[in-house]
Short mmCIF file of C-alpha atoms in Angstrom, two decimals:
data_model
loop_
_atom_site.label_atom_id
_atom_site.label_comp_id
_atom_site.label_asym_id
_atom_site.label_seq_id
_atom_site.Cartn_x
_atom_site.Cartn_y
_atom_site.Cartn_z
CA UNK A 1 0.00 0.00 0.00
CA UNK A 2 2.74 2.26 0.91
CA UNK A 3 4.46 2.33 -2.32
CA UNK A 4 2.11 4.24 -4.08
CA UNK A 5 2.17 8.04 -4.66
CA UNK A 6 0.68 9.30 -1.72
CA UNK A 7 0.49 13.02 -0.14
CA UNK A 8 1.07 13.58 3.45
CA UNK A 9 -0.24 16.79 4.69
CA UNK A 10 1.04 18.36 7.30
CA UNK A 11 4.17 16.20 8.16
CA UNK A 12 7.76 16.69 7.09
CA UNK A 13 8.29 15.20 3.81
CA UNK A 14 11.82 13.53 3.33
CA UNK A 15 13.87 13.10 0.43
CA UNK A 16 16.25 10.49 -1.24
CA UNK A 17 18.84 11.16 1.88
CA UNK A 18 16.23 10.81 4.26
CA UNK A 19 17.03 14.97 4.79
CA UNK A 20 14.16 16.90 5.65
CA UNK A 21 12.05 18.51 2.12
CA UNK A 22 13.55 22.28 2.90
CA UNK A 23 11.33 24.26 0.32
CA UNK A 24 9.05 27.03 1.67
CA UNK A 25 7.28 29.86 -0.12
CA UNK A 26 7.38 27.54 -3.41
CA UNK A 27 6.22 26.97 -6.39
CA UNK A 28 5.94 23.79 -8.66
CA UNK A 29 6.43 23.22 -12.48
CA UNK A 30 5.94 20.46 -14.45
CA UNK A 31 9.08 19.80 -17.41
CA UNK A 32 8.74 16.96 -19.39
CA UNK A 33 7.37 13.33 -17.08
CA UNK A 34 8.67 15.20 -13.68
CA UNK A 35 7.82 17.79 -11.12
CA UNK A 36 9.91 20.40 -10.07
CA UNK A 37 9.65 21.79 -6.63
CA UNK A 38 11.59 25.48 -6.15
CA UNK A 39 11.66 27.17 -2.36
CA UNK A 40 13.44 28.99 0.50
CA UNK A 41 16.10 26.70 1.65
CA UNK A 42 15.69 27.02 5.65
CA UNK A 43 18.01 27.33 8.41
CA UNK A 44 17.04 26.52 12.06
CA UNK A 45 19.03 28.89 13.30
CA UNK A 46 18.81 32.42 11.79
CA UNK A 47 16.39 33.91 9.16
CA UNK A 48 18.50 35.23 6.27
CA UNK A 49 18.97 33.89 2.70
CA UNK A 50 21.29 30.76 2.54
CA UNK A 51 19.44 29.50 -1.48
CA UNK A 52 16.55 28.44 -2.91
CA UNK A 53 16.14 24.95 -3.42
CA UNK A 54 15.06 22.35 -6.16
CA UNK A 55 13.10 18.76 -5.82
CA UNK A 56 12.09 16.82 -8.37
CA UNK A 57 9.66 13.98 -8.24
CA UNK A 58 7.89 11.48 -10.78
CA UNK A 59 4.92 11.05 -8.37
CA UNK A 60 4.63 14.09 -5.78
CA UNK A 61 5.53 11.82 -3.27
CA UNK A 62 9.14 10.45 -3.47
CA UNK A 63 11.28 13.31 -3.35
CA UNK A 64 15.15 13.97 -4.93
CA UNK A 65 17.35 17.00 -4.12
CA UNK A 66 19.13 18.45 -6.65
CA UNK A 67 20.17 21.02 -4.88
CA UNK A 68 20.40 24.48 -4.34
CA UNK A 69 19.08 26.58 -7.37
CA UNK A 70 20.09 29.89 -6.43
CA UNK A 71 23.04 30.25 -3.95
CA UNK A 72 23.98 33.09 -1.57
CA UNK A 73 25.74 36.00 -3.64
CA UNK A 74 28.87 37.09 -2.83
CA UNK A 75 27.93 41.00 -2.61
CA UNK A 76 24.30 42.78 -3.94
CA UNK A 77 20.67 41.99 -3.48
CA UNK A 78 21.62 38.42 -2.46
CA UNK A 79 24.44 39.06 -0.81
CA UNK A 80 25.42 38.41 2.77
CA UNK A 81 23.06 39.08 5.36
CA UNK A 82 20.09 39.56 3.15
CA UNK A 83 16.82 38.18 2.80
CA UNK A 84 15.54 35.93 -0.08
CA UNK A 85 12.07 34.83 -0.16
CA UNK A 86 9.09 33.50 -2.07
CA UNK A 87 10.49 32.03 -5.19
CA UNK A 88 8.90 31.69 -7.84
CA UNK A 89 9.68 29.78 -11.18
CA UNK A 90 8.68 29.50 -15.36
CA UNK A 91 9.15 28.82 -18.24
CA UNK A 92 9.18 31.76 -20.84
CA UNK A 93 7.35 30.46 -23.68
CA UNK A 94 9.04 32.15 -26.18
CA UNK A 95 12.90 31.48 -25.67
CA UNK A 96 12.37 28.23 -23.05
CA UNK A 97 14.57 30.24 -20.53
CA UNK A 98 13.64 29.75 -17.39
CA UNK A 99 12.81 32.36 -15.03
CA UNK A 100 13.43 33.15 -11.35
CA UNK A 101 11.66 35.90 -9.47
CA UNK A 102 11.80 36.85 -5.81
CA UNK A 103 11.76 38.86 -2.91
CA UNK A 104 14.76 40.25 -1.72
CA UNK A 105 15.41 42.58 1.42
CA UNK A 106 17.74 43.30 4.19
CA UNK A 107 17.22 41.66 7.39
CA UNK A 108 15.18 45.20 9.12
CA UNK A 109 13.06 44.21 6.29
CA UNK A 110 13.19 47.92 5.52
CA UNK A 111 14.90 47.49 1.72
CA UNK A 112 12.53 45.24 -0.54
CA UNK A 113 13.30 44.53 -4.27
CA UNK A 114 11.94 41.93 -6.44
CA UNK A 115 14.85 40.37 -7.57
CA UNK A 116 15.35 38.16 -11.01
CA UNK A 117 17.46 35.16 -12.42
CA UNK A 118 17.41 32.85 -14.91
CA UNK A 119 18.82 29.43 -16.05
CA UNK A 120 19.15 27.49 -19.33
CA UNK A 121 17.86 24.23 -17.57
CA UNK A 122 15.19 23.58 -14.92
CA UNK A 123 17.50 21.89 -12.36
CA UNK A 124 20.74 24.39 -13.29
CA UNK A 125 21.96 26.68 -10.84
CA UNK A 126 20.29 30.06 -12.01
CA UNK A 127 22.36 33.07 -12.53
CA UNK A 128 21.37 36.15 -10.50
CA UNK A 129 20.29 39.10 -12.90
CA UNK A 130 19.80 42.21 -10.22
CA UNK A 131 16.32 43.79 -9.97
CA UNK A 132 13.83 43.37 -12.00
CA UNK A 133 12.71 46.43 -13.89
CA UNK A 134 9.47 48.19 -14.29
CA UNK A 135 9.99 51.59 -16.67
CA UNK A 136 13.39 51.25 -15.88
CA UNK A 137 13.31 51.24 -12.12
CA UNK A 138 13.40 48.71 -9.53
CA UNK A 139 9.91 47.27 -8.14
CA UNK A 140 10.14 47.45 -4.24
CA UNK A 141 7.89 45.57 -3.03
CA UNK A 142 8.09 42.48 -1.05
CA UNK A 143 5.67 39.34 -0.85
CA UNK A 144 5.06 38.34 -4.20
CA UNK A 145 4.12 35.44 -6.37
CA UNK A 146 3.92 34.58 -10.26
CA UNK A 147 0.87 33.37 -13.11
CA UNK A 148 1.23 31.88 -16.61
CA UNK A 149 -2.16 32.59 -18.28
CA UNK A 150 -2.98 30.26 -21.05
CA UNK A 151 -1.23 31.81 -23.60
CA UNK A 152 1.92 32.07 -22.22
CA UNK A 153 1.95 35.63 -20.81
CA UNK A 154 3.55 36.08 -17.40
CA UNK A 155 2.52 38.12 -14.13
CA UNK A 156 4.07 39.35 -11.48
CA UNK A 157 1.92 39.07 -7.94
CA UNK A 158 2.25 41.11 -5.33
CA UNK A 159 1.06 42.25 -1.90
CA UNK A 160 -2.06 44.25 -1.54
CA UNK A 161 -3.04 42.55 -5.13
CA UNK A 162 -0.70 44.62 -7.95
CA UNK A 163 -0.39 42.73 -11.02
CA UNK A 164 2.55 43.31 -13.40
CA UNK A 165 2.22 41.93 -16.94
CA UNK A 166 6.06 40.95 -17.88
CA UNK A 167 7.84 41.40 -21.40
CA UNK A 168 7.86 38.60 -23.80
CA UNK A 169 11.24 37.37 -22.79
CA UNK A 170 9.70 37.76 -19.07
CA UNK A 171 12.39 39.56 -18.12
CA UNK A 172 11.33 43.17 -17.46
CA UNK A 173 7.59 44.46 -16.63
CA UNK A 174 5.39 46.22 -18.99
CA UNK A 175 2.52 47.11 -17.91
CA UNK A 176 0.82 47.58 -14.28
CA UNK A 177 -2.61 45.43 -14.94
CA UNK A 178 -3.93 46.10 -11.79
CA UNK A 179 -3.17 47.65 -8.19
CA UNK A 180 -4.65 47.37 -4.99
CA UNK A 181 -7.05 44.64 -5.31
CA UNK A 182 -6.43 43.25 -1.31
CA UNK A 183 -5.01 46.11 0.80
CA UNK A 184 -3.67 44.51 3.85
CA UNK A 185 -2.84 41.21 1.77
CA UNK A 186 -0.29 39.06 1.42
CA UNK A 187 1.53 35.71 0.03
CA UNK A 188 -0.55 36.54 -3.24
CA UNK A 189 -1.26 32.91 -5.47
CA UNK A 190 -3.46 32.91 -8.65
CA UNK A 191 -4.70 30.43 -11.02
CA UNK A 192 -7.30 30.21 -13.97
CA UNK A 193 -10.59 28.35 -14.28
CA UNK A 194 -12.15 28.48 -17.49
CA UNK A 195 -13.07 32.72 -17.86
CA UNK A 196 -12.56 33.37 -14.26
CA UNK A 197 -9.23 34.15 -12.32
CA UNK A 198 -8.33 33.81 -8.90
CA UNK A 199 -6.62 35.52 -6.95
CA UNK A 200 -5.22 34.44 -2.78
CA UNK A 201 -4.61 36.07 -0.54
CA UNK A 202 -3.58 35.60 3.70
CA UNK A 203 -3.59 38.18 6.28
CA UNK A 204 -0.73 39.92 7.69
CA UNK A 205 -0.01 37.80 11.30
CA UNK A 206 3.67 37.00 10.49
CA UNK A 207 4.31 33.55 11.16
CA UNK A 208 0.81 32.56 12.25
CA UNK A 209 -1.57 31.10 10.69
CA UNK A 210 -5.00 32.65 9.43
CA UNK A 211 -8.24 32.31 7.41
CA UNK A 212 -7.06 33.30 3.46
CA UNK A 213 -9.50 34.95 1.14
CA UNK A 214 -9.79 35.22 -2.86
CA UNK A 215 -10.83 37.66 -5.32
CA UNK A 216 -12.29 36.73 -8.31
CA UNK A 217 -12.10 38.69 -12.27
CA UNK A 218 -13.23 37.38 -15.34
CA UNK A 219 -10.32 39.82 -16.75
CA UNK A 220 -6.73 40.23 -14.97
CA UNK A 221 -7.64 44.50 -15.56
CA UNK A 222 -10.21 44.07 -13.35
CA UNK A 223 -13.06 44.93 -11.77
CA UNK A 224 -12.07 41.79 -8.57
CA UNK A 225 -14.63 41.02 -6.65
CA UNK A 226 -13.85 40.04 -2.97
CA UNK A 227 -15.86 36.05 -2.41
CA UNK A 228 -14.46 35.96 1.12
CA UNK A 229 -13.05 32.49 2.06
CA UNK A 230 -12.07 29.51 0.47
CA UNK A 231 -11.77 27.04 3.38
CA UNK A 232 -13.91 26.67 6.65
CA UNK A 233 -14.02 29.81 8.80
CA UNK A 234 -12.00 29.26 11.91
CA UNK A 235 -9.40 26.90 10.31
CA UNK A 236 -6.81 29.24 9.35
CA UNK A 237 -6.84 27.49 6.17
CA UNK A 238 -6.07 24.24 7.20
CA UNK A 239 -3.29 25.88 9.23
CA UNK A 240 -1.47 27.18 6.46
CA UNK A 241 -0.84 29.80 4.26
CA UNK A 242 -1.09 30.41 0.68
CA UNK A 243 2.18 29.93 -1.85
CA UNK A 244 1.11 28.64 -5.29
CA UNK A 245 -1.70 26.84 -7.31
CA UNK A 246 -0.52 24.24 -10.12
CA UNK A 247 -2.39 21.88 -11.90
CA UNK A 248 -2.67 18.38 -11.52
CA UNK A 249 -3.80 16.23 -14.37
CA UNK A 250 -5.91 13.22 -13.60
CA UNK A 251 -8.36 11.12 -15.12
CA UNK A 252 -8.47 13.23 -18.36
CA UNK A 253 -8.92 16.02 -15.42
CA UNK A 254 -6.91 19.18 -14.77
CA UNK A 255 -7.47 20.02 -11.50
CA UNK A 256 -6.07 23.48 -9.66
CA UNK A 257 -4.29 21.95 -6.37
CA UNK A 258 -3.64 24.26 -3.65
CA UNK A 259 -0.06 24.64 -2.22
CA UNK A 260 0.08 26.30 1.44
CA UNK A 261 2.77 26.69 4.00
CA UNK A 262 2.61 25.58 7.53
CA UNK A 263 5.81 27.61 9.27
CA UNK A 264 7.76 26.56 11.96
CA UNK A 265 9.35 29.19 13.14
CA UNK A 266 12.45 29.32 14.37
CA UNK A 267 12.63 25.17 13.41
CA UNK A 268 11.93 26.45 9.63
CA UNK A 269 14.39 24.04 8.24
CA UNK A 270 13.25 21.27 9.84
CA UNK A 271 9.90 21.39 11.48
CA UNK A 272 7.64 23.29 8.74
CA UNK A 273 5.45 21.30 6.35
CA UNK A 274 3.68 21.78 3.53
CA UNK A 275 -0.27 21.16 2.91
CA UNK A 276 -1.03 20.54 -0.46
CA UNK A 277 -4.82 20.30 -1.57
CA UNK A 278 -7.28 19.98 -4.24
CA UNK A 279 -9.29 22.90 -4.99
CA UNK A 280 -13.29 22.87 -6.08
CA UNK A 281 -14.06 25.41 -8.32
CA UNK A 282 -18.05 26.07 -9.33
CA UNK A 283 -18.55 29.26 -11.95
CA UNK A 284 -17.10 32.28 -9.81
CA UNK A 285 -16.89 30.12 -6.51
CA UNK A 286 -13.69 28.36 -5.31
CA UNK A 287 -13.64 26.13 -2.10
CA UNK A 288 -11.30 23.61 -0.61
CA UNK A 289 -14.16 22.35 1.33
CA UNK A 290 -12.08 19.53 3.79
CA UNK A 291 -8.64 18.65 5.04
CA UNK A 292 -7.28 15.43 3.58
CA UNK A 293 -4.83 14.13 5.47
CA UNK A 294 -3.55 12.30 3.28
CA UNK A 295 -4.73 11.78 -0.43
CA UNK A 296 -3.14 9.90 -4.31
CA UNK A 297 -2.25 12.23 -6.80
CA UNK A 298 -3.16 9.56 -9.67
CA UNK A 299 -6.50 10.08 -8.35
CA UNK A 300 -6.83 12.93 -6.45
CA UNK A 301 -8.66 11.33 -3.99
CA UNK A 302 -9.14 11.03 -0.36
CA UNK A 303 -6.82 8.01 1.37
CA UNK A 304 -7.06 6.53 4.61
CA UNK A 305 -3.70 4.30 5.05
CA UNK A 306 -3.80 0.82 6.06
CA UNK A 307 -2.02 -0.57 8.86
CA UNK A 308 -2.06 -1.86 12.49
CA UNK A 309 -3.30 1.02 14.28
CA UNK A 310 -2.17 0.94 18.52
CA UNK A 311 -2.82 3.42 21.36
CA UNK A 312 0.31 5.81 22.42
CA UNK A 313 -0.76 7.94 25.32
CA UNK A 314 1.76 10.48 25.87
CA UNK A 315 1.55 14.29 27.00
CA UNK A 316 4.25 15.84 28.93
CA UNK A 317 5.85 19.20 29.02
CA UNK A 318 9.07 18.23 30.68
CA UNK A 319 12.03 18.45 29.01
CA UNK A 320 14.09 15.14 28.52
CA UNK A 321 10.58 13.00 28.94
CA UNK A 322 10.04 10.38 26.33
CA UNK A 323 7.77 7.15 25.54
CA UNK A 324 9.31 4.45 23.68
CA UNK A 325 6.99 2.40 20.84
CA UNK A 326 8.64 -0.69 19.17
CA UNK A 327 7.20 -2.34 16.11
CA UNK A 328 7.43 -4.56 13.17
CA UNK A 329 7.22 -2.91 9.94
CA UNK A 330 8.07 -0.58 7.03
CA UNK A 331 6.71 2.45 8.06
CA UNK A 332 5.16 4.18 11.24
CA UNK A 333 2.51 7.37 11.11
CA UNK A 334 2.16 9.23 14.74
CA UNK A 335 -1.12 10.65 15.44
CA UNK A 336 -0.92 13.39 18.00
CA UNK A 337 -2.59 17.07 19.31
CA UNK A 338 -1.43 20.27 17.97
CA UNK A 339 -2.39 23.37 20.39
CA UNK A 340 -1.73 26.33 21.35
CA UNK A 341 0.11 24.78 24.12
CA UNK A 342 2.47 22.55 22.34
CA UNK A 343 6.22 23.04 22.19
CA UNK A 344 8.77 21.10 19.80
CA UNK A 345 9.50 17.34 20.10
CA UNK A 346 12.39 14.78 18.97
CA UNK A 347 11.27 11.49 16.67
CA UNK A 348 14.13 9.35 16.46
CA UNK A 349 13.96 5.78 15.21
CA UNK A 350 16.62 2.77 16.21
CA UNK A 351 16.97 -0.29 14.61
CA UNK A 352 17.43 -4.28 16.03
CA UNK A 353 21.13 -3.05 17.02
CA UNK A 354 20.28 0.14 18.74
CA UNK A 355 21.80 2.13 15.74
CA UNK A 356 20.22 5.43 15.12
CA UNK A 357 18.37 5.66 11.51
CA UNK A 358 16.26 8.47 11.35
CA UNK A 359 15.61 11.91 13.11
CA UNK A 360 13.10 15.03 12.48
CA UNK A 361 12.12 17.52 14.72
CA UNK A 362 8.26 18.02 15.36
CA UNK A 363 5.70 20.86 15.89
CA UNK A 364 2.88 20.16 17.93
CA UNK A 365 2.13 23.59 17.88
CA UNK A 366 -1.42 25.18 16.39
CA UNK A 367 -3.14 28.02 17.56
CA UNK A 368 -6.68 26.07 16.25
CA UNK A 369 -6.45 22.75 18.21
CA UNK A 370 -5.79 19.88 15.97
CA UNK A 371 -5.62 16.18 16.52
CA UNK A 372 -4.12 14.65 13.53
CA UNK A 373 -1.46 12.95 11.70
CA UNK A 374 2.15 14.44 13.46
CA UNK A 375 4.52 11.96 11.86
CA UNK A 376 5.16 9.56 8.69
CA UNK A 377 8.52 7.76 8.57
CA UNK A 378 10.35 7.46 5.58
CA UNK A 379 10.18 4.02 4.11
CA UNK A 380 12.06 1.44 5.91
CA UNK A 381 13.26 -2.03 5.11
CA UNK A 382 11.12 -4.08 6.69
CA UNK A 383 12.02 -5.26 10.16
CA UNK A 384 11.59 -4.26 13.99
CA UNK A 385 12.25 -1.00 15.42
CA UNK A 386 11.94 1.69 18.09
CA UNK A 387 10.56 4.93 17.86
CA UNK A 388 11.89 7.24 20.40
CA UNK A 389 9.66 10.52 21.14
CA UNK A 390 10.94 12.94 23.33
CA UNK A 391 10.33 16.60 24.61
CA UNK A 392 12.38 19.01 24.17
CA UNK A 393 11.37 22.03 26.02
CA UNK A 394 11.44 23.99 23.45
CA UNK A 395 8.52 25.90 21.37
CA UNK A 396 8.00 28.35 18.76
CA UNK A 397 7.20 32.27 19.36
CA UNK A 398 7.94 35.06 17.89
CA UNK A 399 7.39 38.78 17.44
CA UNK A 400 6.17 41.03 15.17
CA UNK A 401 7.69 44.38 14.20
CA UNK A 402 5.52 46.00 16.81
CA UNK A 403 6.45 43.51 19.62
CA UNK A 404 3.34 41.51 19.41
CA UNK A 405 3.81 38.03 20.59
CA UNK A 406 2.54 35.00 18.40
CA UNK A 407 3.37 31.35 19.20
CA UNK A 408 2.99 28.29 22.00
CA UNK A 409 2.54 29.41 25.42
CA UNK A 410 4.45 25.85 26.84
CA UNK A 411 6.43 23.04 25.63
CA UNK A 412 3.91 20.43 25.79
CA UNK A 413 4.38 16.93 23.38
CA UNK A 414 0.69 15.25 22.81
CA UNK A 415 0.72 12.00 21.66
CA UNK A 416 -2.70 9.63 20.82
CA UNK A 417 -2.15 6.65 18.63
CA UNK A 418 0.10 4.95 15.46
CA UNK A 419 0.25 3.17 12.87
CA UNK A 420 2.21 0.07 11.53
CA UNK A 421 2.87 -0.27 8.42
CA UNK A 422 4.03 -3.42 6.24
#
């Protein structure tokens, strides 16, 4: 059962090293049979540009690093001690270039530019260009995000809904298409449903998580007309935020999936996860109407994963408490509760001679109380093993430029139940 192409919501996703998926802000294109995954490339440890990253995958599920796209620069917009976020990444239809756009700043956040590059391959490392140009003059602005229409024509996204047509080599901006379409929003994502566009948008609550809204235009001039949510009031969308929309091809089906970031922060690198669902889309009305844990991407359909479910009680706060679990299998999934109570916890898995295998680093933080899936192993030979889960006093919070204080309030680890897989 496990070996098919399955999405895991929520959890860290691992890749052909068994090292942590380290993508956020992304994007996803499709070149030829694969998938190509582009993001910020995370550090645990300080919040300043260290590359964007590339995955590719045949099956949105097994994952391969092929490393960092765009490295630090030694001096300029990427330079040290800068910021690099949001990257986004096409194909120019025209010369087959492709192109890199993102957000660029120092580390006040007080010097925003949306920065370009651009590479001859897909998994190349691109070569910084310097700022990209609007009537010959940098655009400073700073969350941002990228559409293809249909015909090929490229956009440039960004916060409080501006919409910048780009040149036919995509390299420079034309034309201003529309401005101010969401003051106050952010993370802006768009995609295209038969006449209709959509347009995301989340909140401003830094790191936290909130309820996103769309606008919707049958024209990318305008007028956009504000439809309010697109998932259930009160779930912070699923506790995430919104990056990108690609389509997904299925059954003789394209269908717009949703691609949202659930932060970690400060564990960025290796605590924050995606969640990646399909969206419904009647007429002028667009709805991801329920979480799916977990779901195929042959399908796109809902999946509930077989295997030999057992209790694990466990909630502590106390730093250096654990509960041991051993089993016989290929695979384990830990279900758990997310609050706004929880702190950070260690998963560490030995085999039959003690040796250490795998390790990730755990949220079990969420303002909305959630019990759901926490953990999925990477696939294991089969055999028996030990999963070690321990707390590690430790929990996310942070501030934002006003010194308003977001994040857990304690360190607490809530554990309910797994699942063996063979």
């Amino acid at each position: 059962m496990m070996n098919k192409a399955y999405i895991f919501n929520g959890v860290p996703w691992f890749d052909q090293n068994g090292e942590t998926v380290n993508a956020h802000g992304a994007c996803m294109l499709k070149e030829g049979d694969k998938y190509y995954l582009f993001g910020e490339y995370k550090t645990n440890d300080v919040n300043k540009f260290v590359g964007f990253s590339c995955y590719s995958s045949y099956n949105l599920s097994d994952w391969h690093f092929e490393g960092l796209a765009l490295p630090p620069q030694e001096q300029g917009l990427l330079g040290p001690d800068r910021i690099g976020e949001r990257v986004k990444v096409f194909k120019n239809h025209k010369t087959g270039t492709f192109v890199m756009l993102m957000h660029t700043d120092n580390l006040k956040y007080a010097d925003p530019c949306i920065g370009l590059a651009t590479c001859d391959t897909i998994d190349g490392t691109f070569k910084f260009q310097g700022p990209l140009l609007f009537e010959g003059q940098p655009i400073r602005m700073w969350d941002m995000g990228t559409f293809v229409d249909e015909d090929g024509t490229a956009y440039l996204l960004l916060h409080e809904g501006d919409i910048y047509r780009l040149s036919d080599n995509g390299l420079t901006a034309v034309e201003k298409v529309a401005e101010n379409i969401a003051p106050g929003g952010e993370s802006p994502a768009m995609f295209r449903h038969g006449d209709n566009y959509f347009m995301m948008f989340s909140n401003k609550t830094s790191w936290e998580r909130n309820d996103n809204y769309y606008f919707v235009s049958n024209n990318l001039h305008g007028p956009w007309k504000e439809q309010g949510l697109f998932c259930p009031k009160g779930s912070l969308t699923y506790n995430s935020q919104c990056s990108f929309v690609f389509s997904l091809e299925a059954d003789g089906e394209t269908v717009p999936i949703y691609m949202g970031d659930r932060w970690s922060f400060p564990r960025q690198a290796s605590s924050a996860t995606q969640v990646w669902l399909p969206i419904t889309v009647r007429e002028d009305i667009c709805s991801i109407p329920e979480y799916w844990p977990v779901w195929a991407s042959e399908s796109i359909s809902l999946v509930f994963p077989e295997g030999i479910d057992e209790p694990l009680p466990f909630r502590s706060n106390g730093r250096g408490d654990s509960v041991s679990y051993t089993f016989e299998g290929s695979q384990i999934m830990v279900y758990g509760i997310s609050d706004c109570h929880g702190g950070y916890a260690e998963f560490s898995i030995y085999d039959d001679t003690g040796e250490l295998i795998h390790h990730a680093i755990i949220d079990f933080y969420s303002l909305v109380p959630d019990s759901n899936m926490n953990y999925v192993s990477p696939k294991l030979s089969y055999g028996s093993y030990t999963l070690k889960v321990g707390v590690m006093g430790e929990n996310g919070v942070w501030y934002k430029k006003d010194g308003t204080q977001f994040g857990s309030d304690d360190y607490f680890v809530t554990l309910e139940s797994v699942k063996v897989c063979t």
